[in-house]
Coordinates of C-alpha atoms in Angstrom, one line a residue:
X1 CA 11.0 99.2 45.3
X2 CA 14.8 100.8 45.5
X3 CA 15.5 102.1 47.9
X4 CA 13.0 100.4 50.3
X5 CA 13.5 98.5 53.4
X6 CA 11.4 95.4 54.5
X7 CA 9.8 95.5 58.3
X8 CA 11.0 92.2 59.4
X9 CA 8.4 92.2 61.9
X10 CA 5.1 92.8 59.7
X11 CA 6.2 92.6 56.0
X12 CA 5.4 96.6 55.5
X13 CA 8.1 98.4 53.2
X14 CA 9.1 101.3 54.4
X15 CA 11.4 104.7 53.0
X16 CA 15.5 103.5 53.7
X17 CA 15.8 107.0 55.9
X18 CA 13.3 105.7 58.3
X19 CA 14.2 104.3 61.9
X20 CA 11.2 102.8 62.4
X21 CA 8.3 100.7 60.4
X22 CA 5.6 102.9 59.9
X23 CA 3.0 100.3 60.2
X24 CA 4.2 98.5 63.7
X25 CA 6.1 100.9 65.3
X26 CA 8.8 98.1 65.3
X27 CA 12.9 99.1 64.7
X28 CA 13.8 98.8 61.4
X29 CA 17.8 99.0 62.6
X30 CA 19.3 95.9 63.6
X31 CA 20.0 96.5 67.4
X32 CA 23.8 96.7 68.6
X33 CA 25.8 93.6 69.2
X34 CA 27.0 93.2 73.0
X35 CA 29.9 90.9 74.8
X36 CA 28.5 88.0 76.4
X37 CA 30.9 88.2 79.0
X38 CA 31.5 91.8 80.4
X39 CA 28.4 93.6 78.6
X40 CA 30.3 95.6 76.3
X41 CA 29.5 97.4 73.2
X42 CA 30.9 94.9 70.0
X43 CA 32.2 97.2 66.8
X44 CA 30.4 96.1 63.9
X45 CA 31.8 92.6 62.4
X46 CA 33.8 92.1 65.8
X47 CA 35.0 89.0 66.6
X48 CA 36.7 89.5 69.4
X49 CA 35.2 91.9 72.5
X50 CA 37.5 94.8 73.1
X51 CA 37.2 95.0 76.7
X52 CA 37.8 91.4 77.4
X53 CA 39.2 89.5 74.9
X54 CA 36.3 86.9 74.5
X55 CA 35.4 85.2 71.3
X56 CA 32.0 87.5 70.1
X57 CA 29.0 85.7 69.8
X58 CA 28.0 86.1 65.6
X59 CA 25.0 88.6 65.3
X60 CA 21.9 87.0 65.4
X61 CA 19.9 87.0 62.1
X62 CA 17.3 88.9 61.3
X63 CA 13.7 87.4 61.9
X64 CA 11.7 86.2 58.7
X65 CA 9.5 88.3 57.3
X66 CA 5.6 87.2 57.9
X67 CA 4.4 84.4 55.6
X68 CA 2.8 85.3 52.6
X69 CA -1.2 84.8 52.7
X70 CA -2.5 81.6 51.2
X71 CA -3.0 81.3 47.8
X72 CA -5.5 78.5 46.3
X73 CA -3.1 76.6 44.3
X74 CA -1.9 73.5 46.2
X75 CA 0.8 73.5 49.3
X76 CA 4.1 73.0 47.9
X77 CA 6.1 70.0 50.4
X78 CA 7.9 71.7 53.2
X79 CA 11.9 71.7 52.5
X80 CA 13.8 70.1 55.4
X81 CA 15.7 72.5 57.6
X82 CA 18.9 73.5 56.6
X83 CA 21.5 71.8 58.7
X84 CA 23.4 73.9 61.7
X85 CA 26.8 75.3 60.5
X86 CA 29.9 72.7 61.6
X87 CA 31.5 73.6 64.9
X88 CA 35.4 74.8 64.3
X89 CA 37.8 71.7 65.3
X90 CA 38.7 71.8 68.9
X91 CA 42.3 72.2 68.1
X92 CA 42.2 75.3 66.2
X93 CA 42.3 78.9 67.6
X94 CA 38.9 79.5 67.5
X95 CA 38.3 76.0 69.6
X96 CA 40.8 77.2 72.1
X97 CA 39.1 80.5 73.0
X98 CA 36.3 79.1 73.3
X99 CA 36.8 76.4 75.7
X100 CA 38.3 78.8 77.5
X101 CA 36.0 81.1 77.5
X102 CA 33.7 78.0 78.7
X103 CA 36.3 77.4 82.0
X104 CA 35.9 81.1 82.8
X105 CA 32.2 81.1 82.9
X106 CA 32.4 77.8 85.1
X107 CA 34.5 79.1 87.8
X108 CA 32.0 82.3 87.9
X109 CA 33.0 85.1 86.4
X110 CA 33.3 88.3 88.9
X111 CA 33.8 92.6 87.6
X112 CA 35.6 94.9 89.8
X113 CA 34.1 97.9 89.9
X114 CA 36.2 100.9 90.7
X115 CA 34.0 103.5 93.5
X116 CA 34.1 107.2 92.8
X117 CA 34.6 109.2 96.0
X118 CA 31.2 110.4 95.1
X119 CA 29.5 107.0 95.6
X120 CA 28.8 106.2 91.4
X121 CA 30.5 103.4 89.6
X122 CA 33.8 104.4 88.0
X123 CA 35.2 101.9 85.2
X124 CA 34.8 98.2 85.6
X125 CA 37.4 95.2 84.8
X126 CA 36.4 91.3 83.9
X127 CA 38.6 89.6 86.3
X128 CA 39.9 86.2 84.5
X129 CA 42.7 83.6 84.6
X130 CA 44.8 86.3 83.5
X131 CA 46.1 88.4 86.5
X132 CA 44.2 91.9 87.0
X133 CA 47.1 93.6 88.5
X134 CA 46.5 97.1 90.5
X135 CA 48.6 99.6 91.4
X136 CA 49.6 103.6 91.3
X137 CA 51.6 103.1 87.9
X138 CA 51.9 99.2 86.8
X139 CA 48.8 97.5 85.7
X140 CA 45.7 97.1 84.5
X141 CA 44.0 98.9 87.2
X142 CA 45.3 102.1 87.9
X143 CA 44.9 105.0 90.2
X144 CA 48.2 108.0 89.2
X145 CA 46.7 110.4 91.9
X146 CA 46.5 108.5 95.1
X147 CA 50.0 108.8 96.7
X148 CA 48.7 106.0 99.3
X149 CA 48.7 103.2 96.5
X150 CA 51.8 101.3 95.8
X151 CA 53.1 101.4 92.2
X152 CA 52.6 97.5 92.6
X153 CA 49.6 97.0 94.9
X154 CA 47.8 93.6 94.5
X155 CA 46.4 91.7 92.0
X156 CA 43.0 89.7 91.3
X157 CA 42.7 86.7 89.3
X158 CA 40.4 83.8 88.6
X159 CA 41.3 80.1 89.3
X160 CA 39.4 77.1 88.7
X161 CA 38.4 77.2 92.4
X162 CA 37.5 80.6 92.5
X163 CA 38.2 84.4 92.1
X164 CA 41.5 85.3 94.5
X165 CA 43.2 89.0 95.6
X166 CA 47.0 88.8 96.5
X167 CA 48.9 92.1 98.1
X168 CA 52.2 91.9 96.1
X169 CA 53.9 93.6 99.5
X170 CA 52.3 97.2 99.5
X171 CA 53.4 99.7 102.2
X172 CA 49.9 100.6 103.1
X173 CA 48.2 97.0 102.3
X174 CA 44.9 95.7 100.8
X175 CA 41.8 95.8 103.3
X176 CA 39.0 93.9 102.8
X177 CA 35.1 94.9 104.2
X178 CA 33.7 92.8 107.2
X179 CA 30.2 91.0 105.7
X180 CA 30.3 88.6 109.3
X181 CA 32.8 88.5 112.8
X182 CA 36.3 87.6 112.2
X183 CA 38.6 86.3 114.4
X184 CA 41.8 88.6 115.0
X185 CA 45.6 87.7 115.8
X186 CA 47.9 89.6 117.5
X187 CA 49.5 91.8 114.6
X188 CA 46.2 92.1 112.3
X189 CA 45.6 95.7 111.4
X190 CA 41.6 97.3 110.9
X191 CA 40.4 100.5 109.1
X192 CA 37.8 102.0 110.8
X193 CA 36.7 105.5 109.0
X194 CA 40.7 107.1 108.7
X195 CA 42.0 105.1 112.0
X196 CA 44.4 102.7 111.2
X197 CA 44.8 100.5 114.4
X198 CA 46.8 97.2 115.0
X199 CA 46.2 94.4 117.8
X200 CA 48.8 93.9 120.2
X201 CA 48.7 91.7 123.3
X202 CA 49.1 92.5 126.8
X203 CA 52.0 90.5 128.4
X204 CA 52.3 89.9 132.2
X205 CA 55.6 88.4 133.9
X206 CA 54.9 87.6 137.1
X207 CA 57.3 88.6 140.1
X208 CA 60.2 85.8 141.1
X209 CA 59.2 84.4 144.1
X210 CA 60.3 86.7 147.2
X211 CA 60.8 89.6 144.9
X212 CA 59.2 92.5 145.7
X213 CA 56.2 93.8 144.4
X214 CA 56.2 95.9 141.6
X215 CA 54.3 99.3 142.0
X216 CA 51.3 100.1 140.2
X217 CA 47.4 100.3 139.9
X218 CA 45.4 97.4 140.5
X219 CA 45.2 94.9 137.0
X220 CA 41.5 96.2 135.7
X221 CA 41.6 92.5 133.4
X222 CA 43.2 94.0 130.2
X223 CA 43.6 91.3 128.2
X224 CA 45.0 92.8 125.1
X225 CA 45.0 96.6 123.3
X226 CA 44.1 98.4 119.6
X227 CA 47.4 100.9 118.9
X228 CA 46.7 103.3 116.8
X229 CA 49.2 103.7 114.1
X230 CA 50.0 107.4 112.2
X231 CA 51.0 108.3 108.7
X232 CA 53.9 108.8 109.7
X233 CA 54.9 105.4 110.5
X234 CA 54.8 106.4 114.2
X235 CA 51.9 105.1 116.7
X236 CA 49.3 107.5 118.9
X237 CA 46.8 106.4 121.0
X238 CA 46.8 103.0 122.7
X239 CA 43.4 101.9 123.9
X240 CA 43.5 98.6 126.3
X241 CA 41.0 96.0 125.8
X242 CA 39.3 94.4 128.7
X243 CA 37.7 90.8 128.8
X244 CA 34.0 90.9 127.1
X245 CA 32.7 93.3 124.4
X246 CA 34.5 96.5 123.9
X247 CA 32.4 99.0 121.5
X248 CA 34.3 101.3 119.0
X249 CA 32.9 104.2 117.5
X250 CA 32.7 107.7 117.3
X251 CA 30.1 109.0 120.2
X252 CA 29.9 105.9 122.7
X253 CA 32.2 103.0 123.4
X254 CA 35.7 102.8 125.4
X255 CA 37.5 103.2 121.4
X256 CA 36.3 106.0 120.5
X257 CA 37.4 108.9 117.7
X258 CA 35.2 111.9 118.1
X259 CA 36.9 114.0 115.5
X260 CA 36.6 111.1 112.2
X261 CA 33.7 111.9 110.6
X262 CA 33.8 108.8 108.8
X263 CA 33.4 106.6 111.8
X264 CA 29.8 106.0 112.8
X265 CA 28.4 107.0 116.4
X266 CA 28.6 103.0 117.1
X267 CA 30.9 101.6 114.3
X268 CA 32.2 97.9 115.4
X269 CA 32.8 95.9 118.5
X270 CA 35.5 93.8 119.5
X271 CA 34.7 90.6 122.0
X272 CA 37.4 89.2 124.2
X273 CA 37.1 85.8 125.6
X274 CA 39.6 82.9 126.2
X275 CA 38.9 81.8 122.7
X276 CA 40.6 85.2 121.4
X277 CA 39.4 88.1 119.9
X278 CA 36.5 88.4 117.7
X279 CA 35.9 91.9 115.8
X280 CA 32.3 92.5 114.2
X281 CA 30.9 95.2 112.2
X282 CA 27.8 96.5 113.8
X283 CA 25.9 98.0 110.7
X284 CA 28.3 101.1 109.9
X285 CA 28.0 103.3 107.1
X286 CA 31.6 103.1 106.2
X287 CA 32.4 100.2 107.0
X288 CA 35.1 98.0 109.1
X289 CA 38.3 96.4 107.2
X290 CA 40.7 94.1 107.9
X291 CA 44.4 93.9 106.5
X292 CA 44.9 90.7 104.1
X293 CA 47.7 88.7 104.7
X294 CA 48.3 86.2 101.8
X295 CA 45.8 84.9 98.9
X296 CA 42.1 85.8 100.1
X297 CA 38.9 83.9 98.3
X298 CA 36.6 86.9 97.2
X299 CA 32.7 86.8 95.5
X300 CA 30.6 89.1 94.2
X301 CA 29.3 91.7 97.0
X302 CA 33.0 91.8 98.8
X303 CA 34.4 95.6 99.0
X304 CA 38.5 95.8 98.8
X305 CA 40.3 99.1 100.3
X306 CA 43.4 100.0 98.3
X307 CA 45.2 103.3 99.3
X308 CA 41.9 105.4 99.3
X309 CA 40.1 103.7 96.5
X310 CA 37.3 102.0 96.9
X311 CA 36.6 98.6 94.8
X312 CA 33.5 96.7 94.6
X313 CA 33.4 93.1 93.2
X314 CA 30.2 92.0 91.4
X315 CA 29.3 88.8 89.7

């Protein structure tokens, strides 16, 4: 019948206009072709994903219709099943993106997803052997309106032994979210709600022997202190650190910041011993970062501060 399409589902023709078989209900449209790497819609006879790059997968065919009933003349023999389609050789272009598509997939693909300030996913990036570079005006990842992000920031990219982040020397660095206590060294620098603060140590040179003593109060056991650094380049407060756990947050605890908002009433906690210093997030809402220094391993549920921006990785 012209103009007539077949329901692939139960065999019923139905008018060419119609979305949908009106004997099963089923779609009579073929349904839309997707990246099997990052998710993303495929144009129609794609063969390459937009987004990513990746080789598209071809579209799956079309279910057979339902055999036709049985009819009393004898059962023709079955016909073998057609042979699969030849691979492409391994040498040729096709071959080539494929494999590597196949390396990707084995190291573990991860997406950054870039955090609106109102809490909803923003666009997402397939991070793969091929650097993601961030920044205020160069690369793949960028953020024009955020004065605080370097026009170079950092980049992510994926190696055979997993997904990395670099800071490529950024004034204001690349923070990454506490998941479990980290040990700190003297010069590390934390974000906790908008207080940027740096660990410095507390050094002590004893008197020469017969020298008088110098005056002072009494040593209370500070062993080391968080200064808090300004915009401005300058520093403000200076909050010493005794032996044994020193809370920080906005309403209790020796470090406090009443007036940041973003800082909850018990934020973090920082634990002197003779071992060192060991900082731990203690269930904030913001969060507590720390300031990378060199190439740092990431995987999927890890959240990475650059300037103000907010990015969450996902695998």
């Amino acid at each position: 019948m012209a103009g007539n399409v077949r329901c692939a589902h139960c065999g019923q023709e139905n008018d060419s206009g119609f979305s949908f078989c009106q004997a099963c209900g089923q779609s009579l449209r073929p349904a839309p072709r997707t990246c099997g790497s990052c998710g993303s819609p495929l144009l129609p006879g794609a063969r390459f994903c937009g987004i990513c790059g990746q080789a598209a997968e071809p579209a799956a065919s079309p279910p057979a219709a339902p055999p036709a009933p049985p009819s009393s003349r004898p059962a023709a023999a079955a016909s073998p099943p057609p042979s699969p389609p030849p691979s492409p050789p391994a040498g040729g272009p096709a071959g080539s993106l494929a494999a590597g598509h196949l390396e990707v997939r084995k190291a573990g693909v991860l997406k950054l997803v870039a955090v609106r300030h109102d809490g909803l996913p923003g666009p997402t990036y397939v991070i793969t052997r091929a650097p993601l570079h961030c920044g205020r005006t160069q690369g793949e990842v960028l953020f024009p309106e955020d004065a605080t992000v370097s026009p170079r920031h950092c980049r992510f990219v994926t190696r055979e032994d997993g997904t990395w982040v670099e800071d490529l020397g950024s004034v204001n660095g690349t923070f990454l979210r506490l998941r479990q206590p980290r040990p700190l060294a003297p010069g590390d620098e934390i974000r906790v709600g908008r207080q940027l603060l740096r660990l410095d140590p507390v050094t002590r040179s004893a008197p020469a022997e017969g020298a008088a003593r110098p005056w002072g109060s009494p040593d209370p056991g500070y062993r080391a202190r968080l200064t808090q650094l300004l915009q401005d380049g300058g520093t403000g407060e200076v909050f010493p650190l005794r032996q044994g756990e020193n809370a920080v947050g906005r309403e209790v605890g020796h470090v406090s910041f009443p007036g940041d908002r973003y800082v909850s009433a018990r934020h973090a906690r920082l634990d002197l011993s003779e071992a060192g210093v060991l900082l731990t997030d203690v269930g904030s809402s913001n969060g507590t970062f720390l300031r990378l220094t060199g190439t740092t391993r990431i995987a999927g549920g890890d959240q990475i501060l650059v300037g103000m921006q907010l990015l969450r990785v996902e695998g």
